[in-house]
Amino acid sequence: MSTATCTAQLVIAGRFDPHEFTRLSGMKPTGVRRRGDFIKGTIEQHDQDQWIVATPPRRGGRCEDVLYDLFSLASPHAQNLHFLAQLHGLQSTIRLAVTVEKGASLPVLELSPESLRRMEVLGATLAIHMQPAAD
């Protein structure tokens, strides 16, 4: 059995004012990044503005559960978020980060038709990041 910790983020990125996006969307993000801000722990800078809604991590179980958490947060605003992103030419991405314990097998990610439908309502691309746990 695989032991993994999963987190999910809805990231809306491009050149825009994330604070104005918050006002227009009616949804408070868990974080924003501004173009030119330094990437944490590096000397590199963000090349886009980002508006982010993130879930707390979940250990064990199904990785799709963190997507359900994210959809629960975003659903009341999903159509508006999609409309605003399209209107301003922004990219919507759901980032699913899966950290796998050392020596464990990679988990199988299965997405239900409901998850796929909800991603479509958000107009979001799915990006899956698999990584080993830090020693």
Tab-separated table of C-alpha atoms in Angstrom:
chain	number	residue	atom	x	y	z
A	1	MET	CA	0.000	0.000	0.000
A	2	SER	CA	1.222	3.465	-0.847
A	3	THR	CA	1.594	6.064	1.864
A	4	ALA	CA	1.254	9.551	0.463
A	5	THR	CA	0.371	13.052	1.566
A	6	CYS	CA	-1.709	15.046	-0.905
A	7	THR	CA	-2.495	18.749	-1.188
A	8	ALA	CA	-4.422	20.654	-3.830
A	9	GLN	CA	-4.328	24.254	-5.003
A	10	LEU	CA	-6.395	26.218	-7.459
A	11	VAL	CA	-3.953	28.681	-9.009
A	12	ILE	CA	-5.103	31.495	-11.266
A	13	ALA	CA	-2.075	33.039	-12.932
A	14	GLY	CA	-1.168	35.730	-15.426
A	15	ARG	CA	-0.677	39.476	-15.360
A	16	PHE	CA	-3.368	40.951	-13.138
A	17	ASP	CA	-4.023	42.416	-9.708
A	18	PRO	CA	-4.816	39.480	-7.387
A	19	HIS	CA	-6.455	41.815	-4.865
A	20	GLU	CA	-8.823	43.170	-7.527
A	21	PHE	CA	-9.518	39.579	-8.596
A	22	THR	CA	-10.480	38.811	-4.979
A	23	ARG	CA	-12.866	41.760	-4.942
A	24	LEU	CA	-14.481	40.774	-8.239
A	25	SER	CA	-14.716	37.056	-7.462
A	26	GLY	CA	-16.143	37.458	-3.982
A	27	MET	CA	-13.839	34.682	-2.766
A	28	LYS	CA	-10.911	35.128	-0.413
A	29	PRO	CA	-7.761	33.260	-1.498
A	30	THR	CA	-5.434	31.456	0.885
A	31	GLY	CA	-2.545	33.309	-0.741
A	32	VAL	CA	-1.367	35.590	-3.527
A	33	ARG	CA	1.968	35.995	-5.245
A	34	ARG	CA	2.999	39.047	-7.192
A	35	ARG	CA	5.122	39.035	-10.305
A	36	GLY	CA	8.649	39.958	-9.224
A	37	ASP	CA	8.310	38.530	-5.697
A	38	PHE	CA	11.069	36.111	-4.785
A	39	ILE	CA	10.252	32.406	-4.856
A	40	LYS	CA	10.578	31.105	-1.299
A	41	GLY	CA	14.028	29.703	-0.592
A	42	THR	CA	15.537	30.857	-3.904
A	43	ILE	CA	16.899	33.941	-5.623
A	44	GLU	CA	14.432	33.447	-8.490
A	45	GLN	CA	11.387	35.653	-8.959
A	46	HIS	CA	7.807	34.824	-9.897
A	47	ASP	CA	7.132	35.684	-13.528
A	48	GLN	CA	3.350	35.904	-13.074
A	49	ASP	CA	0.826	37.155	-10.560
A	50	GLN	CA	-0.974	34.292	-8.808
A	51	TRP	CA	-4.217	33.989	-6.877
A	52	ILE	CA	-4.267	30.747	-4.868
A	53	VAL	CA	-6.790	28.686	-2.932
A	54	ALA	CA	-5.162	25.727	-1.146
A	55	THR	CA	-6.345	22.783	0.912
A	56	PRO	CA	-4.724	21.426	4.034
A	57	PRO	CA	-2.671	18.281	3.373
A	58	ARG	CA	-4.226	14.815	3.729
A	59	ARG	CA	-2.122	11.803	4.619
A	60	GLY	CA	-3.151	8.363	3.418
A	61	GLY	CA	-6.455	7.626	1.795
A	62	ARG	CA	-7.341	8.794	-1.677
A	63	CYS	CA	-5.687	11.814	-3.256
A	64	GLU	CA	-9.010	12.652	-4.881
A	65	ASP	CA	-10.284	13.592	-1.405
A	66	VAL	CA	-8.163	16.782	-1.399
A	67	LEU	CA	-9.725	17.656	-4.748
A	68	TYR	CA	-13.154	17.297	-3.121
A	69	ASP	CA	-11.929	19.653	-0.375
A	70	LEU	CA	-10.828	22.166	-3.002
A	71	PHE	CA	-14.083	21.876	-4.948
A	72	SER	CA	-16.053	22.451	-1.744
A	73	LEU	CA	-14.172	25.710	-1.211
A	74	ALA	CA	-14.443	26.892	-4.820
A	75	SER	CA	-17.885	25.604	-5.867
A	76	PRO	CA	-19.948	28.603	-4.705
A	77	HIS	CA	-17.722	30.821	-6.888
A	78	ALA	CA	-16.717	28.384	-9.656
A	79	GLN	CA	-18.595	29.950	-12.571
A	80	ASN	CA	-17.513	33.452	-11.573
A	81	LEU	CA	-13.871	32.355	-11.180
A	82	HIS	CA	-13.945	30.738	-14.624
A	83	PHE	CA	-15.612	33.795	-16.192
A	84	LEU	CA	-13.104	36.228	-14.641
A	85	ALA	CA	-10.131	34.094	-15.643
A	86	GLN	CA	-11.370	33.895	-19.239
A	87	LEU	CA	-12.246	37.594	-19.355
A	88	HIS	CA	-8.725	38.577	-18.306
A	89	GLY	CA	-6.873	35.868	-20.251
A	90	LEU	CA	-5.664	34.094	-17.119
A	91	GLN	CA	-4.649	30.445	-16.704
A	92	SER	CA	-6.521	28.304	-14.157
A	93	THR	CA	-4.661	25.261	-12.883
A	94	ILE	CA	-5.399	22.742	-10.189
A	95	ARG	CA	-2.088	21.616	-8.749
A	96	LEU	CA	-2.241	18.268	-7.021
A	97	ALA	CA	0.945	17.624	-5.045
A	98	VAL	CA	1.577	14.054	-3.962
A	99	THR	CA	4.475	13.400	-1.582
A	100	VAL	CA	5.289	9.700	-1.303
A	101	GLU	CA	7.089	8.239	1.689
A	102	LYS	CA	10.496	6.747	1.046
A	103	GLY	CA	10.241	3.159	-0.158
A	104	ALA	CA	6.490	3.326	-0.762
A	105	SER	CA	4.943	2.661	-4.134
A	106	LEU	CA	3.375	5.502	-6.087
A	107	PRO	CA	-0.351	5.852	-5.492
A	108	VAL	CA	-2.866	5.360	-8.274
A	109	LEU	CA	-4.798	8.538	-8.958
A	110	GLU	CA	-8.351	7.830	-9.993
A	111	LEU	CA	-10.665	10.715	-10.811
A	112	SER	CA	-14.401	10.291	-10.776
A	113	PRO	CA	-16.621	11.771	-13.491
A	114	GLU	CA	-17.803	14.237	-10.820
A	115	SER	CA	-14.247	15.502	-10.244
A	116	LEU	CA	-13.699	15.891	-13.979
A	117	ARG	CA	-16.988	17.790	-14.325
A	118	ARG	CA	-16.108	20.113	-11.456
A	119	MET	CA	-12.676	20.825	-12.985
A	120	GLU	CA	-14.427	21.679	-16.231
A	121	VAL	CA	-16.754	24.146	-14.452
A	122	LEU	CA	-13.648	25.867	-13.090
A	123	GLY	CA	-12.050	25.780	-16.553
A	124	ALA	CA	-8.934	24.389	-14.896
A	125	THR	CA	-6.073	22.270	-16.150
A	126	LEU	CA	-4.865	19.524	-13.805
A	127	ALA	CA	-1.142	19.427	-12.962
A	128	ILE	CA	0.052	16.493	-10.861
A	129	HIS	CA	3.356	16.786	-9.022
A	130	MET	CA	4.724	13.513	-7.581
A	131	GLN	CA	7.699	13.817	-5.275
A	132	PRO	CA	9.519	11.692	-2.714
A	133	ALA	CA	9.302	12.733	0.927
A	134	ALA	CA	12.324	14.625	2.245
A	135	ASP	CA	14.767	12.538	4.271
